[in-house]
Coordinates of C-alpha atoms in Angstrom, one line a residue:
M1 CA 18.4 -6.3 -22.5
D2 CA 22.1 -5.8 -22.1
D3 CA 23.2 -4.8 -19.0
L4 CA 23.4 -0.7 -19.9
T5 CA 19.7 -0.3 -21.2
H6 CA 18.9 -2.3 -18.4
E7 CA 20.3 0.3 -15.4
F8 CA 18.2 3.2 -17.9
L9 CA 15.3 1.4 -17.4
L10 CA 15.1 1.5 -14.0
E11 CA 16.2 5.0 -13.3
S12 CA 14.2 6.9 -15.8
Q13 CA 11.4 5.0 -14.1
E14 CA 12.8 5.8 -10.4
G15 CA 13.4 9.2 -12.0
L16 CA 9.6 9.4 -14.2
D17 CA 7.7 8.5 -10.4
R18 CA 9.8 11.2 -8.7
M19 CA 8.8 14.2 -11.4
E20 CA 4.8 12.8 -11.5
R21 CA 5.5 13.6 -7.7
C22 CA 6.7 16.6 -7.6
L23 CA 4.1 17.9 -10.7
T24 CA 1.2 17.4 -8.4
E25 CA 2.7 19.5 -6.2
L26 CA 4.2 21.7 -8.6
E27 CA 0.2 22.8 -9.5
A28 CA -0.4 23.6 -5.1
R29 CA 3.2 25.7 -4.9
P30 CA 4.3 27.4 -8.0
A31 CA 6.8 29.4 -7.3
D32 CA 8.9 26.6 -5.7
A33 CA 12.3 26.3 -7.2
G34 CA 13.4 23.3 -5.7
L35 CA 10.6 20.8 -7.0
L36 CA 10.5 22.3 -10.8
A37 CA 14.7 21.5 -11.0
E38 CA 13.9 17.9 -9.8
I39 CA 11.1 17.8 -12.8
F40 CA 14.0 19.2 -14.9
R41 CA 16.4 17.1 -13.6
A42 CA 14.2 13.3 -14.4
V43 CA 13.8 14.3 -18.4
H44 CA 17.5 15.7 -18.4
T45 CA 18.4 12.9 -17.0
I46 CA 16.4 10.4 -19.7
K47 CA 17.1 12.6 -22.9
G48 CA 21.4 12.5 -21.6
A49 CA 20.7 8.9 -22.3
T50 CA 18.6 9.0 -25.2
G51 CA 20.9 9.7 -27.8
F52 CA 23.5 7.6 -26.5
L53 CA 21.1 4.8 -26.6
G54 CA 20.0 5.1 -29.6
F55 CA 16.3 5.8 -28.7
S56 CA 14.9 8.9 -30.8
R57 CA 11.4 9.1 -29.6
L58 CA 12.2 9.2 -25.9
E59 CA 15.2 12.1 -26.8
A60 CA 12.5 13.9 -29.0
L61 CA 10.0 13.7 -26.3
S62 CA 12.7 14.9 -24.0
H63 CA 13.8 17.5 -26.1
S64 CA 10.6 18.9 -26.4
G65 CA 9.4 18.4 -22.3
E66 CA 13.2 19.9 -21.7
N67 CA 12.7 23.2 -23.8
L68 CA 9.1 24.2 -21.7
L69 CA 10.4 23.2 -18.0
G70 CA 13.3 25.3 -18.8
L71 CA 10.9 28.2 -19.1
L72 CA 9.8 27.4 -16.1
R73 CA 12.9 27.2 -14.9
D74 CA 14.3 30.4 -15.6
G75 CA 10.9 32.2 -14.7
R76 CA 10.0 33.1 -18.6
L77 CA 6.4 31.1 -18.1
T78 CA 4.3 30.5 -14.8
V79 CA 3.3 28.2 -13.6
N80 CA -0.3 26.8 -14.4
P81 CA -3.6 23.6 -14.3
E82 CA -2.9 22.9 -18.8
I83 CA 0.7 23.1 -18.2
I84 CA 0.7 20.5 -15.4
S85 CA -1.6 18.4 -17.4
G86 CA 0.9 18.4 -20.7
L87 CA 3.4 18.0 -17.9
L88 CA 1.7 15.1 -17.4
A89 CA 0.7 13.5 -20.2
L90 CA 4.2 13.3 -21.6
L91 CA 5.3 12.2 -18.8
D92 CA 2.9 9.4 -19.4
R93 CA 3.8 8.8 -22.8
L94 CA 7.8 8.5 -22.0
R95 CA 6.6 5.6 -19.2
G96 CA 4.9 3.9 -22.7
V97 CA 7.3 4.0 -24.2
L98 CA 9.6 2.9 -21.9
G99 CA 7.5 -0.2 -20.9
A100 CA 8.1 -0.7 -25.0
I101 CA 12.2 -0.8 -24.6
E102 CA 11.5 -3.2 -21.3
S103 CA 9.3 -5.7 -23.2
D104 CA 10.7 -5.7 -26.6
G105 CA 13.7 -3.8 -26.7
T106 CA 11.8 -1.3 -29.6
E107 CA 10.6 2.0 -28.7
G108 CA 7.0 0.0 -30.0
Q109 CA 5.1 2.7 -32.7
G110 CA 3.2 6.0 -32.4
E111 CA 5.0 8.5 -34.3
D112 CA 1.8 10.3 -35.2
D113 CA 0.6 11.1 -31.2
D114 CA 4.1 11.2 -30.4
R115 CA 4.0 14.6 -33.3
A116 CA 0.7 15.6 -31.1
M117 CA 2.1 15.6 -28.7
I118 CA 5.4 17.9 -29.0
A119 CA 2.9 19.9 -31.1
R120 CA 1.2 20.1 -27.3
L121 CA 3.7 20.9 -25.8
D122 CA 5.4 23.1 -27.9
A123 CA 1.6 25.4 -27.6
L124 CA 1.9 26.0 -24.0
Q125 CA 5.7 27.4 -24.6
L126 CA 3.3 30.6 -26.8
S127 CA 1.5 31.2 -23.0
P128 CA 0.4 35.6 -22.6
S129 CA 2.5 35.2 -19.7
R130 CA 4.8 33.9 -21.4
V131 CA 8.2 37.1 -20.3
P132 CA 10.8 38.1 -23.3
A133 CA 14.4 36.4 -23.5
A134 CA 17.3 38.3 -21.9
P135 CA 20.1 39.6 -25.0
P136 CA 22.9 36.5 -23.7
S137 CA 26.0 37.9 -22.3
R138 CA 29.0 37.6 -25.0
K139 CA 31.5 37.6 -22.0
P140 CA 31.6 34.5 -20.6
A141 CA 31.6 32.5 -23.4
R142 CA 35.3 32.9 -23.6
P143 CA 36.2 31.2 -20.5
R144 CA 33.2 28.1 -21.4
A145 CA 35.0 27.5 -24.2
P146 CA 37.9 25.2 -22.4
R147 CA 35.3 23.2 -21.4
A148 CA 33.6 21.8 -23.7
R149 CA 37.0 20.9 -25.4
K150 CA 36.9 17.3 -26.7
V151 CA 33.2 16.7 -25.5
A152 CA 30.5 18.5 -28.0
P153 CA 31.5 21.6 -29.8
P154 CA 30.9 24.9 -28.9
P155 CA 28.4 26.8 -27.6
E156 CA 28.6 29.2 -30.6
S157 CA 28.3 25.8 -33.5
A158 CA 26.4 23.0 -31.4
G159 CA 22.7 22.4 -33.4
E160 CA 20.2 19.5 -32.9
A161 CA 18.6 18.0 -35.7
G162 CA 15.7 18.8 -37.3
P163 CA 14.1 22.2 -37.8
P164 CA 15.1 25.1 -35.1
R165 CA 13.2 25.4 -31.9
E166 CA 12.9 28.3 -29.5
T167 CA 15.2 27.1 -26.0
P168 CA 15.4 29.0 -23.1
A169 CA 18.6 31.6 -22.7
P170 CA 21.1 30.8 -20.5
S171 CA 21.4 31.5 -16.9
S172 CA 23.8 31.5 -14.1
S173 CA 21.8 28.2 -13.3
T174 CA 22.2 25.9 -16.3
A175 CA 25.9 24.1 -16.7
E176 CA 25.7 23.8 -20.4
P177 CA 23.4 25.1 -22.9
Q178 CA 20.6 23.9 -24.8
P179 CA 20.8 22.9 -27.9
R180 CA 23.6 20.8 -26.1
S181 CA 23.3 17.1 -27.5
A182 CA 22.0 14.1 -26.3
S183 CA 25.7 11.9 -27.0
A184 CA 27.5 14.9 -25.6
A185 CA 25.1 14.7 -22.2
A186 CA 25.5 10.9 -22.5
I187 CA 29.2 10.6 -22.3
A188 CA 30.8 14.2 -20.8
P189 CA 30.8 12.6 -17.3
A190 CA 33.2 9.8 -18.9
I191 CA 36.5 8.9 -19.5
P192 CA 37.5 10.2 -24.0
S193 CA 39.1 6.9 -24.0
R194 CA 36.2 4.4 -22.6
P195 CA 32.8 6.0 -23.2
E196 CA 31.1 2.5 -23.4
V197 CA 31.8 2.5 -19.7
S198 CA 30.6 5.3 -18.4
Q199 CA 27.7 5.2 -16.2
P200 CA 25.3 7.2 -18.9
V201 CA 22.2 7.1 -16.5
E202 CA 23.2 7.8 -13.0
S203 CA 26.0 10.0 -13.5
A204 CA 24.3 12.2 -16.6
P205 CA 25.5 15.0 -16.1
S206 CA 22.3 17.5 -15.2
P207 CA 22.3 21.4 -15.0
D208 CA 21.7 21.8 -11.2
A209 CA 23.2 18.5 -10.2
P210 CA 26.4 19.4 -7.6
A211 CA 29.9 17.6 -8.6
T212 CA 29.7 15.9 -5.3
S213 CA 28.9 12.0 -4.4
T214 CA 25.5 11.4 -4.3
G215 CA 26.0 8.0 -2.1
A216 CA 24.7 6.0 -4.8
D217 CA 28.0 3.9 -4.7
S218 CA 26.5 3.3 -0.8
T219 CA 22.8 1.2 -2.3
L220 CA 23.1 -2.2 -4.3
R221 CA 20.1 -3.4 -6.5
V222 CA 19.0 -7.0 -5.8
E223 CA 16.3 -8.7 -7.5
V224 CA 13.0 -9.4 -5.4
E225 CA 13.2 -12.8 -6.8
L226 CA 16.3 -13.2 -4.8
L227 CA 14.9 -11.9 -1.7
N228 CA 11.8 -14.1 -2.0
R229 CA 14.4 -17.5 -2.1
M230 CA 16.2 -15.9 0.5
M231 CA 13.1 -15.2 3.1
N232 CA 12.7 -18.9 2.2
L233 CA 15.5 -20.4 3.2
V234 CA 15.1 -18.3 6.4
G235 CA 11.5 -19.9 6.5
E236 CA 13.5 -23.4 6.7
L237 CA 16.1 -22.6 9.1
V238 CA 13.5 -21.3 11.4
L239 CA 11.6 -24.5 12.0
T240 CA 15.0 -26.6 12.0
R241 CA 15.8 -24.1 14.5
N242 CA 12.6 -24.9 16.2
Q243 CA 13.4 -28.6 16.6
I244 CA 16.6 -28.3 17.5
L245 CA 15.4 -26.7 20.5
Q246 CA 12.4 -28.9 21.4
A247 CA 15.6 -31.6 21.1
T248 CA 18.0 -30.6 23.6
S249 CA 16.4 -27.8 26.0
A250 CA 16.4 -30.8 28.2
D251 CA 20.4 -31.3 27.8
A252 CA 23.0 -29.1 30.0
Q253 CA 25.7 -28.9 27.8
F254 CA 23.7 -28.3 24.3
A255 CA 21.0 -26.0 26.0
P256 CA 23.2 -22.9 25.2
L257 CA 24.4 -24.0 22.1
G258 CA 20.5 -23.7 21.2
R259 CA 20.2 -20.2 22.1
R260 CA 23.3 -19.2 20.7
L261 CA 21.6 -21.0 17.3
D262 CA 18.3 -18.6 18.0
M263 CA 20.2 -15.9 18.5
V264 CA 21.8 -15.9 14.9
T265 CA 18.1 -17.1 12.9
A266 CA 16.2 -14.4 15.0
D267 CA 18.8 -11.6 13.7
L268 CA 19.5 -13.3 10.2
R269 CA 15.2 -13.0 10.0
E270 CA 15.3 -9.6 10.5
A271 CA 17.8 -8.8 8.8
V272 CA 16.2 -10.0 5.5
M273 CA 12.6 -8.9 6.6
R274 CA 14.7 -5.5 6.9
A275 CA 16.0 -6.1 3.5
R276 CA 12.4 -6.4 2.1
M277 CA 11.0 -3.2 3.3
Q278 CA 10.3 -0.5 1.4
P279 CA 8.8 2.7 3.2
V280 CA 5.4 3.7 1.8
S281 CA 6.3 6.7 0.1
H282 CA 6.5 4.2 -2.3
V283 CA 2.5 3.8 -3.4
F284 CA 1.4 7.0 -1.7
S285 CA 3.4 8.5 -3.5
R286 CA 1.5 7.8 -7.0
F287 CA -1.9 8.7 -5.2
P288 CA -1.8 12.9 -5.3
R289 CA -1.7 12.9 -9.5
L290 CA -4.8 10.0 -9.1
V291 CA -7.2 12.6 -7.0
R292 CA -6.1 15.9 -9.0
D293 CA -7.6 13.7 -12.0
L294 CA -10.4 12.0 -10.6
A295 CA -11.4 15.5 -8.9
R296 CA -10.9 17.7 -12.5
T297 CA -14.0 14.7 -13.6
L298 CA -16.0 15.5 -11.2
G299 CA -16.1 18.6 -10.7
K300 CA -14.5 19.1 -7.1
Q301 CA -11.8 20.6 -5.6
V302 CA -9.3 17.7 -2.9
R303 CA -6.4 17.7 -1.5
I304 CA -4.8 15.1 -0.3
E305 CA -2.3 15.5 2.9
L306 CA 0.5 12.3 3.0
E307 CA 1.8 11.3 7.0
G308 CA 4.2 8.8 7.5
Q309 CA 5.3 7.7 4.5
E310 CA 8.5 6.6 6.2
T311 CA 6.8 3.5 7.8
E312 CA 8.3 1.0 6.0
L313 CA 6.3 -2.9 4.8
D314 CA 7.0 -5.3 3.0
K315 CA 7.4 -5.4 -0.1
S316 CA 4.7 -7.9 -1.6
L317 CA 2.5 -6.4 1.1
L318 CA 3.3 -3.1 -0.6
E319 CA 2.1 -4.0 -4.1
A320 CA -1.1 -6.4 -2.6
I321 CA -2.2 -2.6 -0.8
R322 CA -1.5 -0.8 -3.8
D323 CA -5.1 -1.3 -5.2
P324 CA -6.9 -1.4 -2.2
L325 CA -5.7 2.2 -1.6
T326 CA -6.6 3.3 -5.4
H327 CA -10.0 1.6 -4.8
A328 CA -11.0 3.3 -1.1
I329 CA -9.6 7.1 -2.6
R330 CA -11.7 7.1 -5.8
N331 CA -14.3 5.6 -3.3
A332 CA -13.8 8.8 -1.0
I333 CA -13.7 10.7 -3.7
D334 CA -16.6 9.9 -5.6
H335 CA -18.8 9.7 -2.5
G336 CA -17.7 11.3 0.4
I337 CA -16.0 14.9 -0.6
E338 CA -19.4 16.8 -1.8
L339 CA -19.3 19.4 -5.1
P340 CA -17.9 22.9 -4.0
A341 CA -21.5 24.4 -3.7
A342 CA -22.9 21.7 -2.0
R343 CA -20.0 22.2 1.0
A344 CA -20.2 26.3 0.6
A345 CA -24.0 25.6 1.7
A346 CA -22.8 22.9 4.9
G347 CA -20.5 25.7 6.0
K348 CA -17.1 23.6 4.3
P349 CA -14.6 24.6 3.1
A350 CA -15.2 24.5 -0.7
E351 CA -12.0 22.7 -1.3
G352 CA -12.3 18.9 0.6
V353 CA -9.5 17.3 2.2
V354 CA -8.0 12.9 1.4
R355 CA -5.5 12.2 4.3
L356 CA -4.2 9.2 4.1
R357 CA -1.6 8.0 6.8
A358 CA 0.5 5.1 8.0
S359 CA 1.9 4.0 11.5
H360 CA 3.2 1.2 13.3
E361 CA 1.2 -0.3 16.3
G362 CA 2.5 -3.9 17.7
S363 CA 2.9 -5.9 14.9
H364 CA 0.7 -4.1 12.2
V365 CA 1.0 -0.9 9.9
I366 CA -2.1 0.7 10.0
V367 CA -2.6 2.6 7.6
E368 CA -5.9 4.9 7.1
I369 CA -7.5 6.7 4.4
E370 CA -10.0 9.9 5.9
D371 CA -12.0 12.1 3.8
D372 CA -13.7 15.2 5.1
G373 CA -16.7 14.5 3.1
A374 CA -20.2 13.5 3.5
G375 CA -20.1 10.8 5.7
M376 CA -22.5 7.7 4.5
N377 CA -26.0 7.7 4.7
V378 CA -26.9 4.6 6.8
S379 CA -30.9 4.5 5.8
R380 CA -29.3 4.8 2.0
I381 CA -27.1 1.7 2.6
R382 CA -30.2 -0.5 3.9
E383 CA -32.2 0.4 1.4
K384 CA -29.3 -0.5 -1.5
A385 CA -28.6 -3.3 0.2
V386 CA -32.3 -4.5 0.2
E387 CA -32.8 -3.9 -3.0
R388 CA -29.9 -5.8 -4.3
H389 CA -31.7 -8.4 -2.4
L390 CA -28.0 -8.7 -0.6
V391 CA -29.2 -8.9 2.9
P392 CA -33.0 -10.0 3.8
A393 CA -35.6 -6.8 4.3
A394 CA -36.7 -8.3 8.2
R395 CA -32.8 -9.0 9.2
A396 CA -31.9 -5.3 7.5
D397 CA -34.6 -4.3 9.9
E398 CA -32.7 -5.6 12.8
M399 CA -29.2 -4.8 12.2
T400 CA -27.1 -2.2 14.3
E401 CA -25.1 0.7 12.5
R402 CA -21.9 -1.3 12.4
E403 CA -23.6 -4.2 11.1
I404 CA -25.1 -1.5 8.3
L405 CA -22.2 0.0 6.9
Q406 CA -19.9 -3.6 6.7
L407 CA -22.7 -4.0 4.2
I408 CA -21.3 -1.5 1.6
F409 CA -18.0 -4.7 1.4
L410 CA -20.5 -6.8 0.3
P411 CA -20.2 -7.9 -3.5
G412 CA -22.0 -6.2 -5.9
F413 CA -23.0 -3.5 -3.3
S414 CA -23.0 0.1 -4.7
T415 CA -24.9 3.6 -3.5
A416 CA -24.5 4.9 -6.9
A417 CA -27.7 5.7 -9.8
T418 CA -26.3 5.4 -12.3
V419 CA -22.8 3.8 -14.0
T420 CA -20.2 5.7 -15.0
S421 CA -16.5 4.7 -15.0
I422 CA -15.0 5.6 -11.7
S423 CA -17.9 3.8 -9.8
G424 CA -21.4 2.4 -9.6
R425 CA -20.9 -1.7 -10.5
G426 CA -20.1 -2.6 -6.9
V427 CA -16.8 -4.1 -6.9
G428 CA -14.3 -1.4 -5.1
M429 CA -15.4 -2.2 -1.5
D430 CA -15.0 -5.7 -2.0
V431 CA -11.6 -5.8 -3.9
V432 CA -10.8 -3.5 -0.7
R433 CA -11.9 -6.1 1.8
T434 CA -10.6 -9.3 -0.2
N435 CA -7.1 -8.6 -0.6
V436 CA -6.5 -7.1 3.3
E437 CA -7.7 -9.7 3.7
K438 CA -6.4 -12.0 1.6
I439 CA -3.3 -11.3 2.9
G440 CA -3.7 -11.4 7.2
G441 CA -5.0 -7.9 7.4
K442 CA -8.4 -6.6 8.0
V443 CA -10.4 -3.9 8.0
E444 CA -12.4 -0.8 10.0
I445 CA -14.4 1.7 8.9
D446 CA -16.0 4.3 10.8
S447 CA -18.4 7.5 9.2
R448 CA -19.9 10.2 10.9
P449 CA -23.1 12.3 8.6
G450 CA -21.7 14.7 7.8
A451 CA -18.0 14.7 8.9
G452 CA -16.5 12.3 7.2
T453 CA -15.4 8.6 6.9
T454 CA -12.3 6.9 8.0
L455 CA -11.1 3.7 6.3
R456 CA -8.5 1.5 8.1
L457 CA -6.6 -1.4 7.3
R458 CA -5.0 -3.4 9.5
I459 CA -1.9 -4.8 7.6
P460 CA 0.8 -7.9 9.5
L461 CA 5.1 -6.7 9.1
T462 CA 4.8 -10.3 6.7
L463 CA 3.2 -12.8 5.7
A464 CA 5.8 -15.7 6.0
I465 CA 6.7 -15.6 9.1
I466 CA 4.3 -15.1 12.7
P467 CA 3.7 -16.4 15.9
A468 CA 1.3 -18.1 17.2
L469 CA -0.1 -20.1 19.9
I470 CA -0.1 -24.1 19.6
V471 CA -3.1 -25.0 20.6
R472 CA -4.6 -28.7 20.7
S473 CA -7.8 -30.4 20.5
C474 CA -9.4 -34.4 20.6
G475 CA -4.9 -34.9 20.6
Q476 CA -4.7 -32.9 17.5
N477 CA -2.4 -29.8 17.2
F478 CA -4.1 -26.5 15.7
A479 CA -1.4 -23.5 15.3
L480 CA -3.6 -19.5 15.9
P481 CA -2.3 -16.7 15.1
Q482 CA -1.8 -14.6 17.8
S483 CA -2.5 -10.9 16.6
P484 CA -6.6 -11.7 17.0
L485 CA -5.9 -13.2 20.8
V486 CA -7.5 -11.4 23.9
E487 CA -6.6 -13.3 26.3
L488 CA -6.8 -17.4 27.9
I489 CA -9.5 -18.9 30.2
H490 CA -8.9 -22.5 31.7
L491 CA -11.5 -24.0 32.8
N492 CA -10.7 -27.3 35.0
A493 CA -13.6 -30.2 35.1
A494 CA -15.0 -28.6 38.1
E495 CA -16.1 -25.6 36.9
V496 CA -17.1 -26.3 33.0
P497 CA -20.4 -27.2 34.1
N498 CA -20.8 -24.5 35.5
G499 CA -18.4 -21.9 33.6
I500 CA -20.4 -22.8 30.7
E501 CA -23.7 -21.2 30.3
W502 CA -26.6 -22.8 27.2
L503 CA -28.9 -20.7 25.6
G504 CA -30.4 -23.2 23.8
N505 CA -28.1 -24.8 21.9
A506 CA -25.3 -21.6 21.7
P507 CA -22.6 -22.4 24.2
L508 CA -22.0 -18.9 26.9
Y509 CA -19.2 -17.8 29.3
R510 CA -19.7 -14.7 31.7
L511 CA -16.6 -13.2 31.0
R512 CA -16.7 -10.1 33.4
G513 CA -20.0 -9.9 33.5
R514 CA -20.4 -9.4 29.9
L515 CA -22.3 -13.3 27.5
L516 CA -19.1 -14.3 25.9
P517 CA -20.4 -16.4 23.0
L518 CA -18.0 -19.9 22.4
V519 CA -17.2 -22.1 19.7
F520 CA -15.8 -25.9 20.3
L521 CA -12.9 -26.9 18.0
D522 CA -14.2 -30.0 18.6
R523 CA -17.7 -29.9 16.9
L524 CA -16.5 -27.5 14.5
L525 CA -14.0 -29.9 13.1
Q526 CA -16.4 -32.7 13.7
Q527 CA -13.9 -35.1 15.2
P528 CA -14.4 -37.2 17.9
R529 CA -16.8 -36.5 21.2
R530 CA -14.6 -36.7 24.0
A531 CA -16.4 -36.6 28.0
A532 CA -15.9 -33.5 29.9
A533 CA -12.3 -32.1 30.8
A534 CA -11.0 -29.5 31.8
C535 CA -10.6 -27.0 28.4
D536 CA -8.7 -23.5 27.7
I537 CA -10.6 -21.2 26.3
A538 CA -8.8 -18.3 23.4
V539 CA -10.4 -14.9 23.3
L540 CA -10.2 -13.9 20.5
N541 CA -11.2 -10.3 18.5
A542 CA -11.4 -11.6 14.8
D543 CA -12.4 -8.3 12.5
G544 CA -15.2 -6.5 14.8
R545 CA -16.1 -10.4 16.3
R546 CA -15.6 -11.2 20.0
F547 CA -15.8 -14.9 20.4
G548 CA -14.2 -17.7 22.6
L549 CA -12.2 -21.1 21.1
V550 CA -13.0 -23.7 23.7
V551 CA -9.4 -26.2 23.4
H552 CA -8.6 -29.3 24.7
G553 CA -4.9 -27.7 25.8
L554 CA -2.3 -25.4 25.5
A555 CA 1.8 -25.8 24.3
D556 CA 4.3 -22.8 24.0
P557 CA 3.6 -20.3 21.7
E558 CA 6.3 -20.2 18.6
E559 CA 7.3 -18.8 15.8
I560 CA 5.5 -20.2 12.8
V561 CA 6.4 -20.9 8.5
V562 CA 3.1 -20.1 7.2
K563 CA 2.7 -23.4 4.5
P564 CA 0.2 -22.9 1.8
I565 CA -1.9 -25.7 2.5
A566 CA -4.5 -27.4 -1.0
A567 CA -7.4 -26.5 -2.6
V568 CA -9.3 -29.5 -0.4
L569 CA -8.4 -27.9 2.6
R570 CA -8.6 -24.2 1.9
S571 CA -12.4 -24.0 0.8
I572 CA -13.4 -25.2 4.3
G573 CA -12.6 -21.9 5.5
Y574 CA -11.8 -21.9 8.6
Y575 CA -7.9 -22.4 7.6
A576 CA -5.0 -20.4 6.3
G577 CA -2.7 -22.5 6.3
A578 CA -0.3 -25.2 7.5
T579 CA 3.2 -24.9 9.1
I580 CA 5.6 -27.7 10.7
L581 CA 6.3 -27.6 14.0
G582 CA 9.5 -27.6 16.1
N583 CA 8.7 -31.7 17.0
G584 CA 7.8 -31.9 13.1
E585 CA 4.8 -32.7 13.4
M586 CA 2.1 -30.6 10.3
A587 CA -0.5 -28.0 12.6
L588 CA -3.1 -26.2 10.4
I589 CA -3.0 -22.6 10.6
L590 CA -6.8 -21.7 12.3
H591 CA -8.2 -18.7 10.8
P592 CA -9.6 -16.8 13.2
G593 CA -12.3 -14.3 11.2
A594 CA -14.1 -16.9 8.9
I595 CA -15.1 -19.3 11.6
A596 CA -16.6 -16.2 13.3
Q597 CA -18.1 -15.6 9.8
S598 CA -18.9 -19.2 9.4
L599 CA -21.0 -19.9 12.3
G600 CA -22.9 -16.3 12.5
V601 CA -20.9 -15.1 15.3
G602 CA -22.5 -10.9 15.8
L603 CA -19.8 -7.7 15.2
T604 CA -19.6 -6.5 19.5
A605 CA -20.3 -3.0 19.9
E606 CA -18.2 -2.9 23.5
S607 CA -17.1 0.6 23.8
D608 CA -20.5 2.5 22.6
D609 CA -22.3 0.0 24.6
A610 CA -20.0 1.2 27.6
Q611 CA -20.9 4.7 26.3
E612 CA -24.5 4.5 26.7
H613 CA -24.0 2.6 29.8
D614 CA -21.9 5.2 31.7
S615 CA -24.5 8.0 30.2
Q616 CA -27.5 5.7 31.8
P617 CA -26.4 5.8 35.2
G618 CA -28.0 2.9 37.1
L619 CA -29.2 1.2 33.8
E620 CA -29.6 -3.2 34.4
E621 CA -30.0 -5.5 31.4
F622 CA -32.7 -8.7 31.9
L623 CA -33.3 -11.9 30.2
L624 CA -37.3 -12.2 29.7
V625 CA -37.3 -15.7 29.3
E626 CA -41.4 -17.2 28.9
A627 CA -40.8 -21.2 30.1
G628 CA -44.8 -23.5 30.2
G629 CA -47.0 -20.3 29.5
R630 CA -46.6 -18.4 32.7

């Protein structure tokens, strides 16, 4: 594929993405002239370049869509759901042809489908609400003739190949008549003697585009593979910096150079990370179309509200959350939002709302999917989990409400009565949790009966480089990610016997009056036992599971580069990766969430307990023990 075609495909895909977003907004604001102009510009740009590049299918499709959009823009047609659906179908058709060009350089097959699509668009132009065109004025024709010299035939003699089509009447906002050929549209801004070096896509003439610069010269397209390569090199530089800082920390001559290297490395890492960052609007913009189509299929009235679209996230993470967000929104509309009659009976507006918001919180991006539907039925979730043999009945009866809500993430869980094309197979929410945890994030859920459900995704800003605390166990170093770390507790040798309590075989630590379950890292990894000595407790909160990790020592925190590990280590389940420390040693990166889950550490609900204690003053907790038959 030549550079010209490659650039055309990139620009066209971006234009179609904007068109899809504007179409869903246009249905809610049919009188918005700016949205119509943006949609018209996207289709016109594709048409302007197709004639120059020789893509006849794209030219015919875009020309038919341009005719319909011209009538809408000139006020001779009013926007309705049928027209929006037809334009969205045209958008899908254009994307399919662009995909064929990208894959094999041809427009593929499908002329019969194209004719059906063009006939559908032509039929939409014959709406009963169409206003007859006003007779065109002849006076402006004379001063416009010199501008068309050497570029396109005069408007009076210009024509399109094939059967004549009805076109919109000229208007004051139109820079050229509708029948102007695609080839002329593509080369109009170019120098007549060198049409081949014109910018057929970026500078394709638009009827509504101003003649001033759009700022495209200040940006540069960079391949993602190159950015990935740069990120890998920065990771290696971070490892080298850590080793140099540790080697020169005691040398007064090299210490200033080490600090300077540290600053430059940090700035370079930040710059490369910024180059990989993209606003979440790149993903959010696809969901208004999804919500519209799914709501129409289910017979519901739903609108989506987007907040925080300017929030930026690493491109690789942005692609990784696309599927989880899709499943979460589909689940909210299918299971959360009620039918209009049911909402009216409950005193709610007939139209449901799904809110999708993103925000920064420390070193994470928080993405929330909130709906104002019926909420989750805890009893039904418990029954379905037992019915599908996902949890034993005895265990289900003992589970708290928060633990029951977590059951929806189990593989195979679904509350749908029948399997449809939308739900019922039990893979939606499982995909959400699996994909989010795969990139180092976690999922939280909150539901209120009759008021709706909120699904919260907590996603790290980047995958490659993370801050970590280096811990020691039996002389071996391990990296502990700082994101789940709450606090550190040091116990000297004299405090260990009384500080760590035992309930059967379960070690506990009383932290500010509350019992904290403990996990000894050496016992977990089956390392050689050591005599009782001083230890440190890292208090962790992993996916709502709060516990203490007992280690034999702590080192300084470091920025570590996450490296993949072999399958045999990954199968153990306790490690998230590996890294190289500043002293040159390799260290395995611990996975607190997997450790807590594998050992059966239960979910905590400290805030709920605190509210309960506040509402019942004087309430105390007692542990009833029966010993020796008394």
